[in-house]
Coordinates of C-alpha atoms in Angstrom, one line a residue:
X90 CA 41.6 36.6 202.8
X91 CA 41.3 36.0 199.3
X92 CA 37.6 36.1 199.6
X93 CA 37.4 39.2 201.5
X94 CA 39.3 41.3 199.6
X95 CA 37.5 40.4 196.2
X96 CA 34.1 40.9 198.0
X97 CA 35.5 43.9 199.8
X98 CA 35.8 45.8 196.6
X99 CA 32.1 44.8 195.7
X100 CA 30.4 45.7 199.0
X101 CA 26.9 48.3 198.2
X102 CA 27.6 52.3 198.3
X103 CA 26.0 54.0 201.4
X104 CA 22.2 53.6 200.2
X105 CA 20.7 56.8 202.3
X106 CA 20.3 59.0 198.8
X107 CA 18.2 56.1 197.6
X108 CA 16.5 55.8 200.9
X109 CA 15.6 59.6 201.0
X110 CA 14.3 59.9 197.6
X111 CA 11.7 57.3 198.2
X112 CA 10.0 58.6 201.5
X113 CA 11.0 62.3 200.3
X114 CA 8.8 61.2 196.7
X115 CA 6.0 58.7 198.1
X116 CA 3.0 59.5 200.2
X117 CA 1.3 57.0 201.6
X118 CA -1.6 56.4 204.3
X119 CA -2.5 53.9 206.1
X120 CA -5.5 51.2 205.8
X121 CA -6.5 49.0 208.4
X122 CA -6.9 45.9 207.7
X123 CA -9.7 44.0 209.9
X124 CA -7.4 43.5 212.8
X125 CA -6.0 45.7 215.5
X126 CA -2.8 47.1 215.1
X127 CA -2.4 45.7 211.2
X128 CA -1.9 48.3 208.5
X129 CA -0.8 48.5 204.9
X130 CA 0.9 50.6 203.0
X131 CA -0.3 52.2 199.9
X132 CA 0.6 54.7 197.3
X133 CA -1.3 57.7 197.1
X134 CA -2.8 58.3 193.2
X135 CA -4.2 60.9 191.5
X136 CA -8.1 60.7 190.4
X137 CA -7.1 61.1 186.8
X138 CA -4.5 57.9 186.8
X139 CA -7.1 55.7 188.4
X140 CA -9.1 54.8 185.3
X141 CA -5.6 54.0 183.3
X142 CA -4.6 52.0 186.6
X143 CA -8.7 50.0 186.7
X144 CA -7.2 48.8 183.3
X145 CA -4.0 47.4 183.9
X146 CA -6.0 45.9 186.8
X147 CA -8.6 44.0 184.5
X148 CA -5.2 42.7 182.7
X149 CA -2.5 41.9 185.5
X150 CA -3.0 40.1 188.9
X151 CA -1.7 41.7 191.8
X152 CA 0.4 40.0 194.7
X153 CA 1.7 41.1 197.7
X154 CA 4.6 38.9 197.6
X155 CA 6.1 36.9 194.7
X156 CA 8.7 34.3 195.8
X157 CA 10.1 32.8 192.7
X158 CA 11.8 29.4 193.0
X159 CA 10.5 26.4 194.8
X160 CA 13.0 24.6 195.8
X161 CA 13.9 24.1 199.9
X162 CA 14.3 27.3 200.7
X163 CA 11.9 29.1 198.4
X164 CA 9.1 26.8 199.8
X165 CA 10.3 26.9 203.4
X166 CA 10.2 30.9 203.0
X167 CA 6.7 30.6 201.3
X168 CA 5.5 28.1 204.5
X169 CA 6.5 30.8 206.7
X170 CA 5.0 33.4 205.3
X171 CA 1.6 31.6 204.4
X172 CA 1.1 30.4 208.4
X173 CA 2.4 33.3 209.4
X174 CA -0.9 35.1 211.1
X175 CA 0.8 38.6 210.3
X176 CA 0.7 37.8 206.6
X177 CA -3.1 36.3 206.6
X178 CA -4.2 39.5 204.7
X179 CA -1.3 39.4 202.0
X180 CA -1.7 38.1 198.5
X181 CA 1.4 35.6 198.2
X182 CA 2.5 33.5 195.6
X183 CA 4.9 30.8 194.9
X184 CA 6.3 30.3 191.4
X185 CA 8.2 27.0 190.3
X186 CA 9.6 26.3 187.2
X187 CA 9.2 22.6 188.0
X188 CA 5.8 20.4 188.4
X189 CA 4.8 19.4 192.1
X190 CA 7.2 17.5 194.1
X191 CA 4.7 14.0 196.0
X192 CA 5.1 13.2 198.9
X193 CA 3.6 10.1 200.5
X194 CA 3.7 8.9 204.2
X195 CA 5.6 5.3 203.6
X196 CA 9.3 6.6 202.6
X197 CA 10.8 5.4 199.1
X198 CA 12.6 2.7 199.0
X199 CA 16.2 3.6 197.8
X200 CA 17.9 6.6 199.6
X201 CA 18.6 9.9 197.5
X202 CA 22.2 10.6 196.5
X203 CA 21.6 14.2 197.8
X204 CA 21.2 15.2 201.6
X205 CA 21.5 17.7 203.3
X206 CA 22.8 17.8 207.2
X207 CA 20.5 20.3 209.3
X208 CA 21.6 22.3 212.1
X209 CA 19.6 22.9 215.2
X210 CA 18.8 26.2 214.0
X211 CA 17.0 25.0 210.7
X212 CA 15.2 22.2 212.9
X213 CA 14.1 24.2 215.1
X214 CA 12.3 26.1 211.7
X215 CA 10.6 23.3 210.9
X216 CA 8.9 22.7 214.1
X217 CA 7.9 26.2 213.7
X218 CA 6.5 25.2 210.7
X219 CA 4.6 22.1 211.8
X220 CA 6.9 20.2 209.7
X221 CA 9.7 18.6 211.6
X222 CA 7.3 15.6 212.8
X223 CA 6.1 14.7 209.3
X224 CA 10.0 14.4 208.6
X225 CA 10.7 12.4 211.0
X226 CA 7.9 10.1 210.6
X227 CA 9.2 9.6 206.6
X228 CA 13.1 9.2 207.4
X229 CA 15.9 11.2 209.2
X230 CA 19.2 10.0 210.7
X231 CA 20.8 11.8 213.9
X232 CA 24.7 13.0 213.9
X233 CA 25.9 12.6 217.6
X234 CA 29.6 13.6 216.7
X235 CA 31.4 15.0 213.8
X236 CA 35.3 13.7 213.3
X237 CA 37.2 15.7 211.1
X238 CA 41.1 14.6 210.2
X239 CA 44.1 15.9 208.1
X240 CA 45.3 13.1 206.0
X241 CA 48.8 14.4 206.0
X242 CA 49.3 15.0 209.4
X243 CA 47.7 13.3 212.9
X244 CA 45.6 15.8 213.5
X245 CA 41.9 16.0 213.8
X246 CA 39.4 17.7 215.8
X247 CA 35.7 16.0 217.0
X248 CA 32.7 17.8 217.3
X249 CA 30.1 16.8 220.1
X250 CA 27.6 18.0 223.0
X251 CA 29.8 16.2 225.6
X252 CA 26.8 13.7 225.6
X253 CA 27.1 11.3 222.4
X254 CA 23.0 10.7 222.8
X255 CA 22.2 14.7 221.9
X256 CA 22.3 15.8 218.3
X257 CA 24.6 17.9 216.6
X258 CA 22.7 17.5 213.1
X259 CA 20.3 15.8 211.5
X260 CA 21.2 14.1 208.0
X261 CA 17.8 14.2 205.7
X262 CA 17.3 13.7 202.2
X263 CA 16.3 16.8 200.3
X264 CA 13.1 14.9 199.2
X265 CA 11.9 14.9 201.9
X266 CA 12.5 17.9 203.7
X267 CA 11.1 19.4 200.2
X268 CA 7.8 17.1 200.2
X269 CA 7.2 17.9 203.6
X270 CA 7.4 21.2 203.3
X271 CA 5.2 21.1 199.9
X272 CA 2.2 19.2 201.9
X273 CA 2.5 22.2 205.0
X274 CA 2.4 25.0 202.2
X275 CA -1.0 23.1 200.8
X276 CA -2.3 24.1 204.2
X277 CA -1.8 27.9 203.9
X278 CA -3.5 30.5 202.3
X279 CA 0.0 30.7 199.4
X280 CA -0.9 30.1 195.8
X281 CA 1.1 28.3 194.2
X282 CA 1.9 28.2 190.3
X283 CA 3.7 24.9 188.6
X284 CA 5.4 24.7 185.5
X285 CA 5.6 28.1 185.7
X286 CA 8.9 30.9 184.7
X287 CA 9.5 34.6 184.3
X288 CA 10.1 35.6 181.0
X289 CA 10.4 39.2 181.5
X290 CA 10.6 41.6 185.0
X291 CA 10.6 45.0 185.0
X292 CA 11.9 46.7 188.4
X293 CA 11.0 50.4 189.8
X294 CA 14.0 52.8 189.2
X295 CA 16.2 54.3 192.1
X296 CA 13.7 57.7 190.8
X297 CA 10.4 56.2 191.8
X298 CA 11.4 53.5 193.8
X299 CA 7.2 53.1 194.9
X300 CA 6.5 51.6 191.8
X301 CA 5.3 47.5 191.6
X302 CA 7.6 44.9 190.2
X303 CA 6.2 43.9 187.0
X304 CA 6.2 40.2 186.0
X305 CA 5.8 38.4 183.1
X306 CA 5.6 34.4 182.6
X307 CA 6.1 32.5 179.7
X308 CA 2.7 31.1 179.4
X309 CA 1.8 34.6 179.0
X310 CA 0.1 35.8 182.2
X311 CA 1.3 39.1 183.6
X312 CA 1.8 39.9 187.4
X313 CA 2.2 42.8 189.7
X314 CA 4.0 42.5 193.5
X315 CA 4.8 44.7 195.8
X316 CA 7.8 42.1 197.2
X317 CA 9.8 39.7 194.8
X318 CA 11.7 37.1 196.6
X319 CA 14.0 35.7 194.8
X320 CA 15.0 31.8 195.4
X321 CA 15.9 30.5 192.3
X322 CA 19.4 29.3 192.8
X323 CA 23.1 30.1 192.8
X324 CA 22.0 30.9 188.4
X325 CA 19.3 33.1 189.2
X326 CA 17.2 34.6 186.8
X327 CA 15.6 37.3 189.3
X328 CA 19.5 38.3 190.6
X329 CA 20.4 38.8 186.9
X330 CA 17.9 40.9 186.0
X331 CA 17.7 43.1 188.8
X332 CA 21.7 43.9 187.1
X333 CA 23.1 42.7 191.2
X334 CA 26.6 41.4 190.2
X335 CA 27.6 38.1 191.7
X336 CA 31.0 37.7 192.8
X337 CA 32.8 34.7 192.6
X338 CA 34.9 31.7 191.4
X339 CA 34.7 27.9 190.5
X340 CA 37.3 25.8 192.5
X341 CA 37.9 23.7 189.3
X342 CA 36.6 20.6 191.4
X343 CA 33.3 18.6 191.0
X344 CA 31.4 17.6 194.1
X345 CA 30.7 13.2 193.9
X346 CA 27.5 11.9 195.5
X347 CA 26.7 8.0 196.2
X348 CA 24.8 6.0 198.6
X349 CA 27.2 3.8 200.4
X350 CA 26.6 0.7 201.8
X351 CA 28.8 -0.4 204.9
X352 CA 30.4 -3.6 205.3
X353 CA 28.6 -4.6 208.7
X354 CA 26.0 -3.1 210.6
X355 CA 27.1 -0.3 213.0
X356 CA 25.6 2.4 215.2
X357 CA 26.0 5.1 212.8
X358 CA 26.1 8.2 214.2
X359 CA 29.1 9.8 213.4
X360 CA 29.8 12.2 210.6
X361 CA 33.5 11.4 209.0
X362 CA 35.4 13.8 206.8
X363 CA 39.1 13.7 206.2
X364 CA 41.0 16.7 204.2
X365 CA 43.3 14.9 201.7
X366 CA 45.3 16.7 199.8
X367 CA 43.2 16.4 196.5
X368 CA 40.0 17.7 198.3
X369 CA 37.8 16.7 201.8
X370 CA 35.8 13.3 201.4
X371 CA 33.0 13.1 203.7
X372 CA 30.6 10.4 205.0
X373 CA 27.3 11.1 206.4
X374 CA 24.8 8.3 208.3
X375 CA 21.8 7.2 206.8
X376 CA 21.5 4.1 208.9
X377 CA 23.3 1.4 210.5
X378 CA 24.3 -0.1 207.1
X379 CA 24.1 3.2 205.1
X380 CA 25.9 6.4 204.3
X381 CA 25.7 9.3 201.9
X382 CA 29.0 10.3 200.1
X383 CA 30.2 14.1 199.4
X384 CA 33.8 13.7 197.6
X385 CA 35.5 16.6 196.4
X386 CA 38.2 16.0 194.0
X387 CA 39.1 18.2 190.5
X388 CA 36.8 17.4 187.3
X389 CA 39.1 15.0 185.4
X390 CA 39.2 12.9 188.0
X391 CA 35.9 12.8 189.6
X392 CA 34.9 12.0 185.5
X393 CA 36.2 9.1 186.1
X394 CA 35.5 8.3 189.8
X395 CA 32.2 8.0 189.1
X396 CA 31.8 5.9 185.5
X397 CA 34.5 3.5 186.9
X398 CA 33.4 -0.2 187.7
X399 CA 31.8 -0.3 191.0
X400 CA 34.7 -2.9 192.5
X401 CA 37.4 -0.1 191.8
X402 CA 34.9 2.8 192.8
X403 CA 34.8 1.1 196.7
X404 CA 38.4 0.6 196.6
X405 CA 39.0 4.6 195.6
X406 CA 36.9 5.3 198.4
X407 CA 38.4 3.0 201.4
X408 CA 41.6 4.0 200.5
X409 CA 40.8 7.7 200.4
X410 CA 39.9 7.2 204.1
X411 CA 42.5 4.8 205.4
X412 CA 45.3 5.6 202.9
X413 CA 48.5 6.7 205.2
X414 CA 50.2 9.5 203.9
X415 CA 53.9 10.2 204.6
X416 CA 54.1 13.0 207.1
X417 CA 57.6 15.0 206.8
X418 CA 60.0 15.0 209.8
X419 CA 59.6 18.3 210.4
X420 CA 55.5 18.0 211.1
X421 CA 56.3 14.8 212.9
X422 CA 58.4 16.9 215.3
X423 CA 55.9 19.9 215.8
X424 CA 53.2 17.4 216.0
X425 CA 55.1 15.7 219.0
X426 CA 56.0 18.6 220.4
X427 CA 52.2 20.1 220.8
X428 CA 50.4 17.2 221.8
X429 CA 53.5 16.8 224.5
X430 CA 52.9 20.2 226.0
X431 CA 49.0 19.7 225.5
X432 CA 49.0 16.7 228.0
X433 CA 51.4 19.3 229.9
X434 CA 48.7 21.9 230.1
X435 CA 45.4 19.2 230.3
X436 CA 46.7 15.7 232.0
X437 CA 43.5 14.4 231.9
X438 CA 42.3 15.1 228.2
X439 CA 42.5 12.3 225.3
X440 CA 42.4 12.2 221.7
X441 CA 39.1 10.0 221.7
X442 CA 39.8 9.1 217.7
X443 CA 37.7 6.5 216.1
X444 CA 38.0 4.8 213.3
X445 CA 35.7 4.8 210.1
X446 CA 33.2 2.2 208.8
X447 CA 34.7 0.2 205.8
X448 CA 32.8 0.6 202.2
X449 CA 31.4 -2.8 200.5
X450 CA 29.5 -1.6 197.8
X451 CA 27.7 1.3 196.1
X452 CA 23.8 1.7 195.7
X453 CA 23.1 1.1 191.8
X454 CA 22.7 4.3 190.2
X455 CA 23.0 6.7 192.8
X456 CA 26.7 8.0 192.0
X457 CA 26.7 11.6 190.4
X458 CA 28.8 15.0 190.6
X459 CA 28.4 18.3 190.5
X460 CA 31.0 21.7 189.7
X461 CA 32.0 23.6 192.9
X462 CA 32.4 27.2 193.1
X463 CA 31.6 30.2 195.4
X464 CA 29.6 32.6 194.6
X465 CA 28.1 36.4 196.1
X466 CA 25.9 38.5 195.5
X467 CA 27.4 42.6 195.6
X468 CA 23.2 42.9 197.4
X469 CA 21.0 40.6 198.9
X470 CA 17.9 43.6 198.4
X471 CA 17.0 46.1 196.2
X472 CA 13.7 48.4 196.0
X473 CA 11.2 45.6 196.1
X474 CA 13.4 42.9 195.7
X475 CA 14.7 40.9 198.5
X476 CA 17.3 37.4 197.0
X477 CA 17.7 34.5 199.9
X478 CA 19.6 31.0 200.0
X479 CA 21.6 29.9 196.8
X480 CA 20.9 33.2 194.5
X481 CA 22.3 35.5 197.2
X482 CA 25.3 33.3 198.7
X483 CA 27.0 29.5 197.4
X484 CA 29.5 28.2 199.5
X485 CA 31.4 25.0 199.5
X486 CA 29.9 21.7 200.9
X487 CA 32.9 20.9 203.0
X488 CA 31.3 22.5 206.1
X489 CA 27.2 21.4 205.0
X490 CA 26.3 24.9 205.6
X491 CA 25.1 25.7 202.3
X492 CA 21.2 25.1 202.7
X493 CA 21.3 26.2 206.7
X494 CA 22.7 29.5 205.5
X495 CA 19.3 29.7 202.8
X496 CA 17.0 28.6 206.1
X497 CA 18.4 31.5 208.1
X498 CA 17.6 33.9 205.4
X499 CA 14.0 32.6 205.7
X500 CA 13.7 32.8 209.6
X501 CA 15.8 36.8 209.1
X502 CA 13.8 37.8 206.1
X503 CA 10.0 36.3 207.5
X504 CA 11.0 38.5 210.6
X505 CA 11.8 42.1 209.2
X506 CA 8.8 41.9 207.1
X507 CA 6.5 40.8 210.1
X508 CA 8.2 44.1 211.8
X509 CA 7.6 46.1 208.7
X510 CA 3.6 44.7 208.7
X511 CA 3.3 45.6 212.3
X512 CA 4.5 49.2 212.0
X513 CA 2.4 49.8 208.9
X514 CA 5.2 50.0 206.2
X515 CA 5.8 48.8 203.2
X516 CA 7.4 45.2 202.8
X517 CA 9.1 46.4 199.6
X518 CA 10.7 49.7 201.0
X519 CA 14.8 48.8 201.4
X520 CA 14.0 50.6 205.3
X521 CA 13.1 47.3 206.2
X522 CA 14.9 45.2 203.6
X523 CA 18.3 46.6 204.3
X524 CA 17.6 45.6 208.1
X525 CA 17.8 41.7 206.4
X526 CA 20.5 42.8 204.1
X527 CA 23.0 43.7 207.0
X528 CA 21.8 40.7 209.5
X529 CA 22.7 38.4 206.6
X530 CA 25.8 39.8 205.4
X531 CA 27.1 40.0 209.1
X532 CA 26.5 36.6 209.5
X533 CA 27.5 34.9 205.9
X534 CA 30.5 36.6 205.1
X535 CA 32.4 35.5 207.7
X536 CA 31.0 31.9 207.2
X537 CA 32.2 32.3 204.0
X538 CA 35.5 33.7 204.0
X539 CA 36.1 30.8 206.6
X540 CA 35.1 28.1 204.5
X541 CA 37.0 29.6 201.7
X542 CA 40.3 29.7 203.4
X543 CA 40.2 26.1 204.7
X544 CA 39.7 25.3 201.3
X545 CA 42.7 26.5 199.9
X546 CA 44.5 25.4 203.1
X547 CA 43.8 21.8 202.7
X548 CA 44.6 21.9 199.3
X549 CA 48.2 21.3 199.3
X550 CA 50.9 18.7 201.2
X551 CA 53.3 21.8 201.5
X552 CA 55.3 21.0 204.4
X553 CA 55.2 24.5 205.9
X554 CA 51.4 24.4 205.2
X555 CA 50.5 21.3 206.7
X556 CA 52.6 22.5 209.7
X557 CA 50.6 25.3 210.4
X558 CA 47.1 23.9 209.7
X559 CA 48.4 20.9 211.8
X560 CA 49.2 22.8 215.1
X561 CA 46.4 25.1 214.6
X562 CA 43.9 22.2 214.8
X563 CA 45.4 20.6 217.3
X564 CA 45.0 23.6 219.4
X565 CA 41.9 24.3 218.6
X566 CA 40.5 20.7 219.5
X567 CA 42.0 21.1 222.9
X568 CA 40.4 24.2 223.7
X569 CA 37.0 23.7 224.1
X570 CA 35.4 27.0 224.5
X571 CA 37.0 28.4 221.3
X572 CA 35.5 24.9 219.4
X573 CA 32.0 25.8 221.3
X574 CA 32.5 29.0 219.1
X575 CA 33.0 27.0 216.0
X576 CA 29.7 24.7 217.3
X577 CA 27.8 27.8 217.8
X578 CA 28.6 29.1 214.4
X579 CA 27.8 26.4 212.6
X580 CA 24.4 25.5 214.6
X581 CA 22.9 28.7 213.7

């Protein structure tokens, strides 16, 4: 609630003025392009503004789309676009700040402390993408079930497909999935420009909203592009100088990272995260002696969580997930009282509860944290301007839906400009953009202002609180169409 009525006071003015005054003061006509049925669209100009515009032409190179930030999701969006055969007549390039990520058949040998847990959805894109097979040849682990638990309560709810052999999610390094994706893109037709940052952009007005987005990089080369895509992260540049506000907070906690290293071998395929009172831990396979750690816990002490010996470290971390809390009378009671009248109601269901692997060490180096926070931006498009994954939406990790969420801007975004291609617009007209705009927003806000709320529901050991968080998971673990609605959610 708290989220939705901060972002409710955000939320865009009715845009039809600005959509009137740009097909009421553009002309265009339509060019084929080679193939049946494929058009662009053009602005009309004067004879006596073409020399001036030669000019600028001899100086600037044009693009039809700009997508600036390569990380995941700004690669995986240029992959789609680049063997996308609606797009084979566009101009598209890729700008990263950073040099090129390798990526070489044989996988490294030490796991990355960050990973990221892909849904179906976002798997599913990278088969489309021809990209899926070369991850799985490098290193993936599956996640047949999910166990989530209340450390001040009994409580938990699983996640499965009823068959503990099917996947829920995938658990893959970001690495990889980000090498893979960089040796597809080298197969497309999408320029791509290292080492590489805006230093100024100039945006068309609300006036003359037909006008190109004007680029300029710091190593002095100047750029014109009828699309800028905007991928540069929950600090971006592109969102800040288009003047798009972003709403939100930090949660005054740091996110820890480590690979852990279990003390026997297990079939590890179970993703474990229990909500203690300080902030969810979470442990995600790797393989049968290996995990990836997400621990949530406030700055002062994840400071020290993660420069502490490495004895003490396992110890914090075994005891976060085994430590009993004391549960109040009162809870005790409810608790009783529901699962009693659950067995009433469903004689034949069981709390199939496992237990989690035990920590014996700590892969050298690979403990680190990062600040938590939540952040929105008040539009995900503007007149040639369209923002995806972190620099439109940040969420919290507890639910691993942060990168999914960027992927389904890509699959969204790739598709409302294919339609716009087809019917002979203009992939930088908000017509088509606001069409991504709205499917996004429909979708993400709701994730978010979810996520948001368990947040600062778990926080706490109130009695009253853990009461109702208690019976309310409880309830909702035991109905199994309502938690095939959370599955469906989350896997998409």
């Amino acid at each position: 609630m708290h989220f939705l009525k901060v972002f409710s006071r955000t939320l865009p003015q009715c845009r039809f003025r600005v959509l009137l005054t740009e097909n009421v003061k553009i002309h265009y006509r339509f060019l084929s392009c080679q193939s049946a049925g494929r058009f662009q669209c053009v602005k009309e100009v004067e004879p006596d503004q073409k020399e001036n515009q030669n000019q600028e032409d001899n100086h600037t190179e044009f693009y039809d789309i700009v997508i600036a930030g390569g990380g995941m999701v700004g690669t995986a969006m240029a992959c789609a676009l680049g063997h996308n055969l609606m797009f084979e007549h566009q101009r598209i390039l890729l700008l990263e700040s950073g040099s090129k990520p390798s990526f070489c058949d044989e996988p490294p040998g030490a796991y990355s402390n960050r990973v990221s847990a892909l849904n179906p959805q976002t798997v599913e894109l990278m088969k489309k993408l021809d990209v899926w097979n070369r991850i799985e040849d490098t290193r993936t682990k599956s996640v047949c079930r999910m166990q989530v638990w209340d450390a001040c309560s009994d409580a938990l709810i699983t996640f499965d497909q009823g068959d503990l052999t099917i996947s829920v999610a995938h658990i893959v390094e970001n690495d990889v999935t980000l090498g893979a994706l960089s040796n597809r893109l080298d197969e497309s037709n999408v320029e791509v420009q290292y080492n590489s940052r805006t230093k100024h952009i100039e945006f068309p007005t609300q006036e003359d909203a037909s006008q190109l987005v004007k680029i300029q990089l710091d190593n002095g080369k100047f750029i014109e592009t009828r699309l800028l895509i905007g991928a540069d992260g929950n600090r971006s540049k592109i969102r800040e100088s288009a003047g798009i506000k972003n709403v939100g907070w930090d949660y005054d906690q740091s996110g820890i990272v480590a690979t852990l290293m279990l003390s026997e071998p297990v079939e590890n395929t179970v993703a474990w995260q229990r909500f203690l009172p300080s902030g969810p831990i979470a442990m995600l396979p790797l393989t049968d002696t290996l995990s990836s750690l997400v621990w949530s816990i406030d700055h002062d002490k994840a400071k020290v969580l993660v420069s502490m010996p490495e004895e003490e470290f396992v110890d914090a971390i075994n005891s976060a997930f085994w430590k009993d809390y004391e549960s109040h009378d009162v809870v005790h009671t409810a608790s009783n009282m529901v699962d009693n009248l659950l067995r009433l109601v469903n004689p034949d269901g069981s709390d199939f509860r496992q237990l989690p692997p035990s920590i014996i060490g700590v892969t050298e180096g690979s403990r680190a944290r990062f600040p938590l926070g939540l952040g929105h931006a008040s539009y995900y498009v503007k007149p040639r301007l369209a923002l995806i994954g972190d620099a439109a939406h940040r969420i919290h990790p507890l639910a691993g839906q942060g990168v999914n969420l960027g992927f389904g801007d890509v699959i969204s975004l790739t598709s409302k400009l294919a339609e716009a291609l087809t019917v002979g617009g203009d992939i930088g007209s908000l017509l088509h953009l606001c069409k991504y705009e709205t499917e996004r927003q429909r979708h993400i806000v709701p994730i978010m202002a979810t996520i948001d709320a368990l947040k600062r529901l778990y926080s706490t050991d109130r009695p009253e609180i853990v009461l109702l968080r208690t019976v309310g998971l409880k309830l909702t673990n035991a109905l199994q169409p309502l938690k095939n609605q959370f599955m469906v959610g989350a896997s998409s």
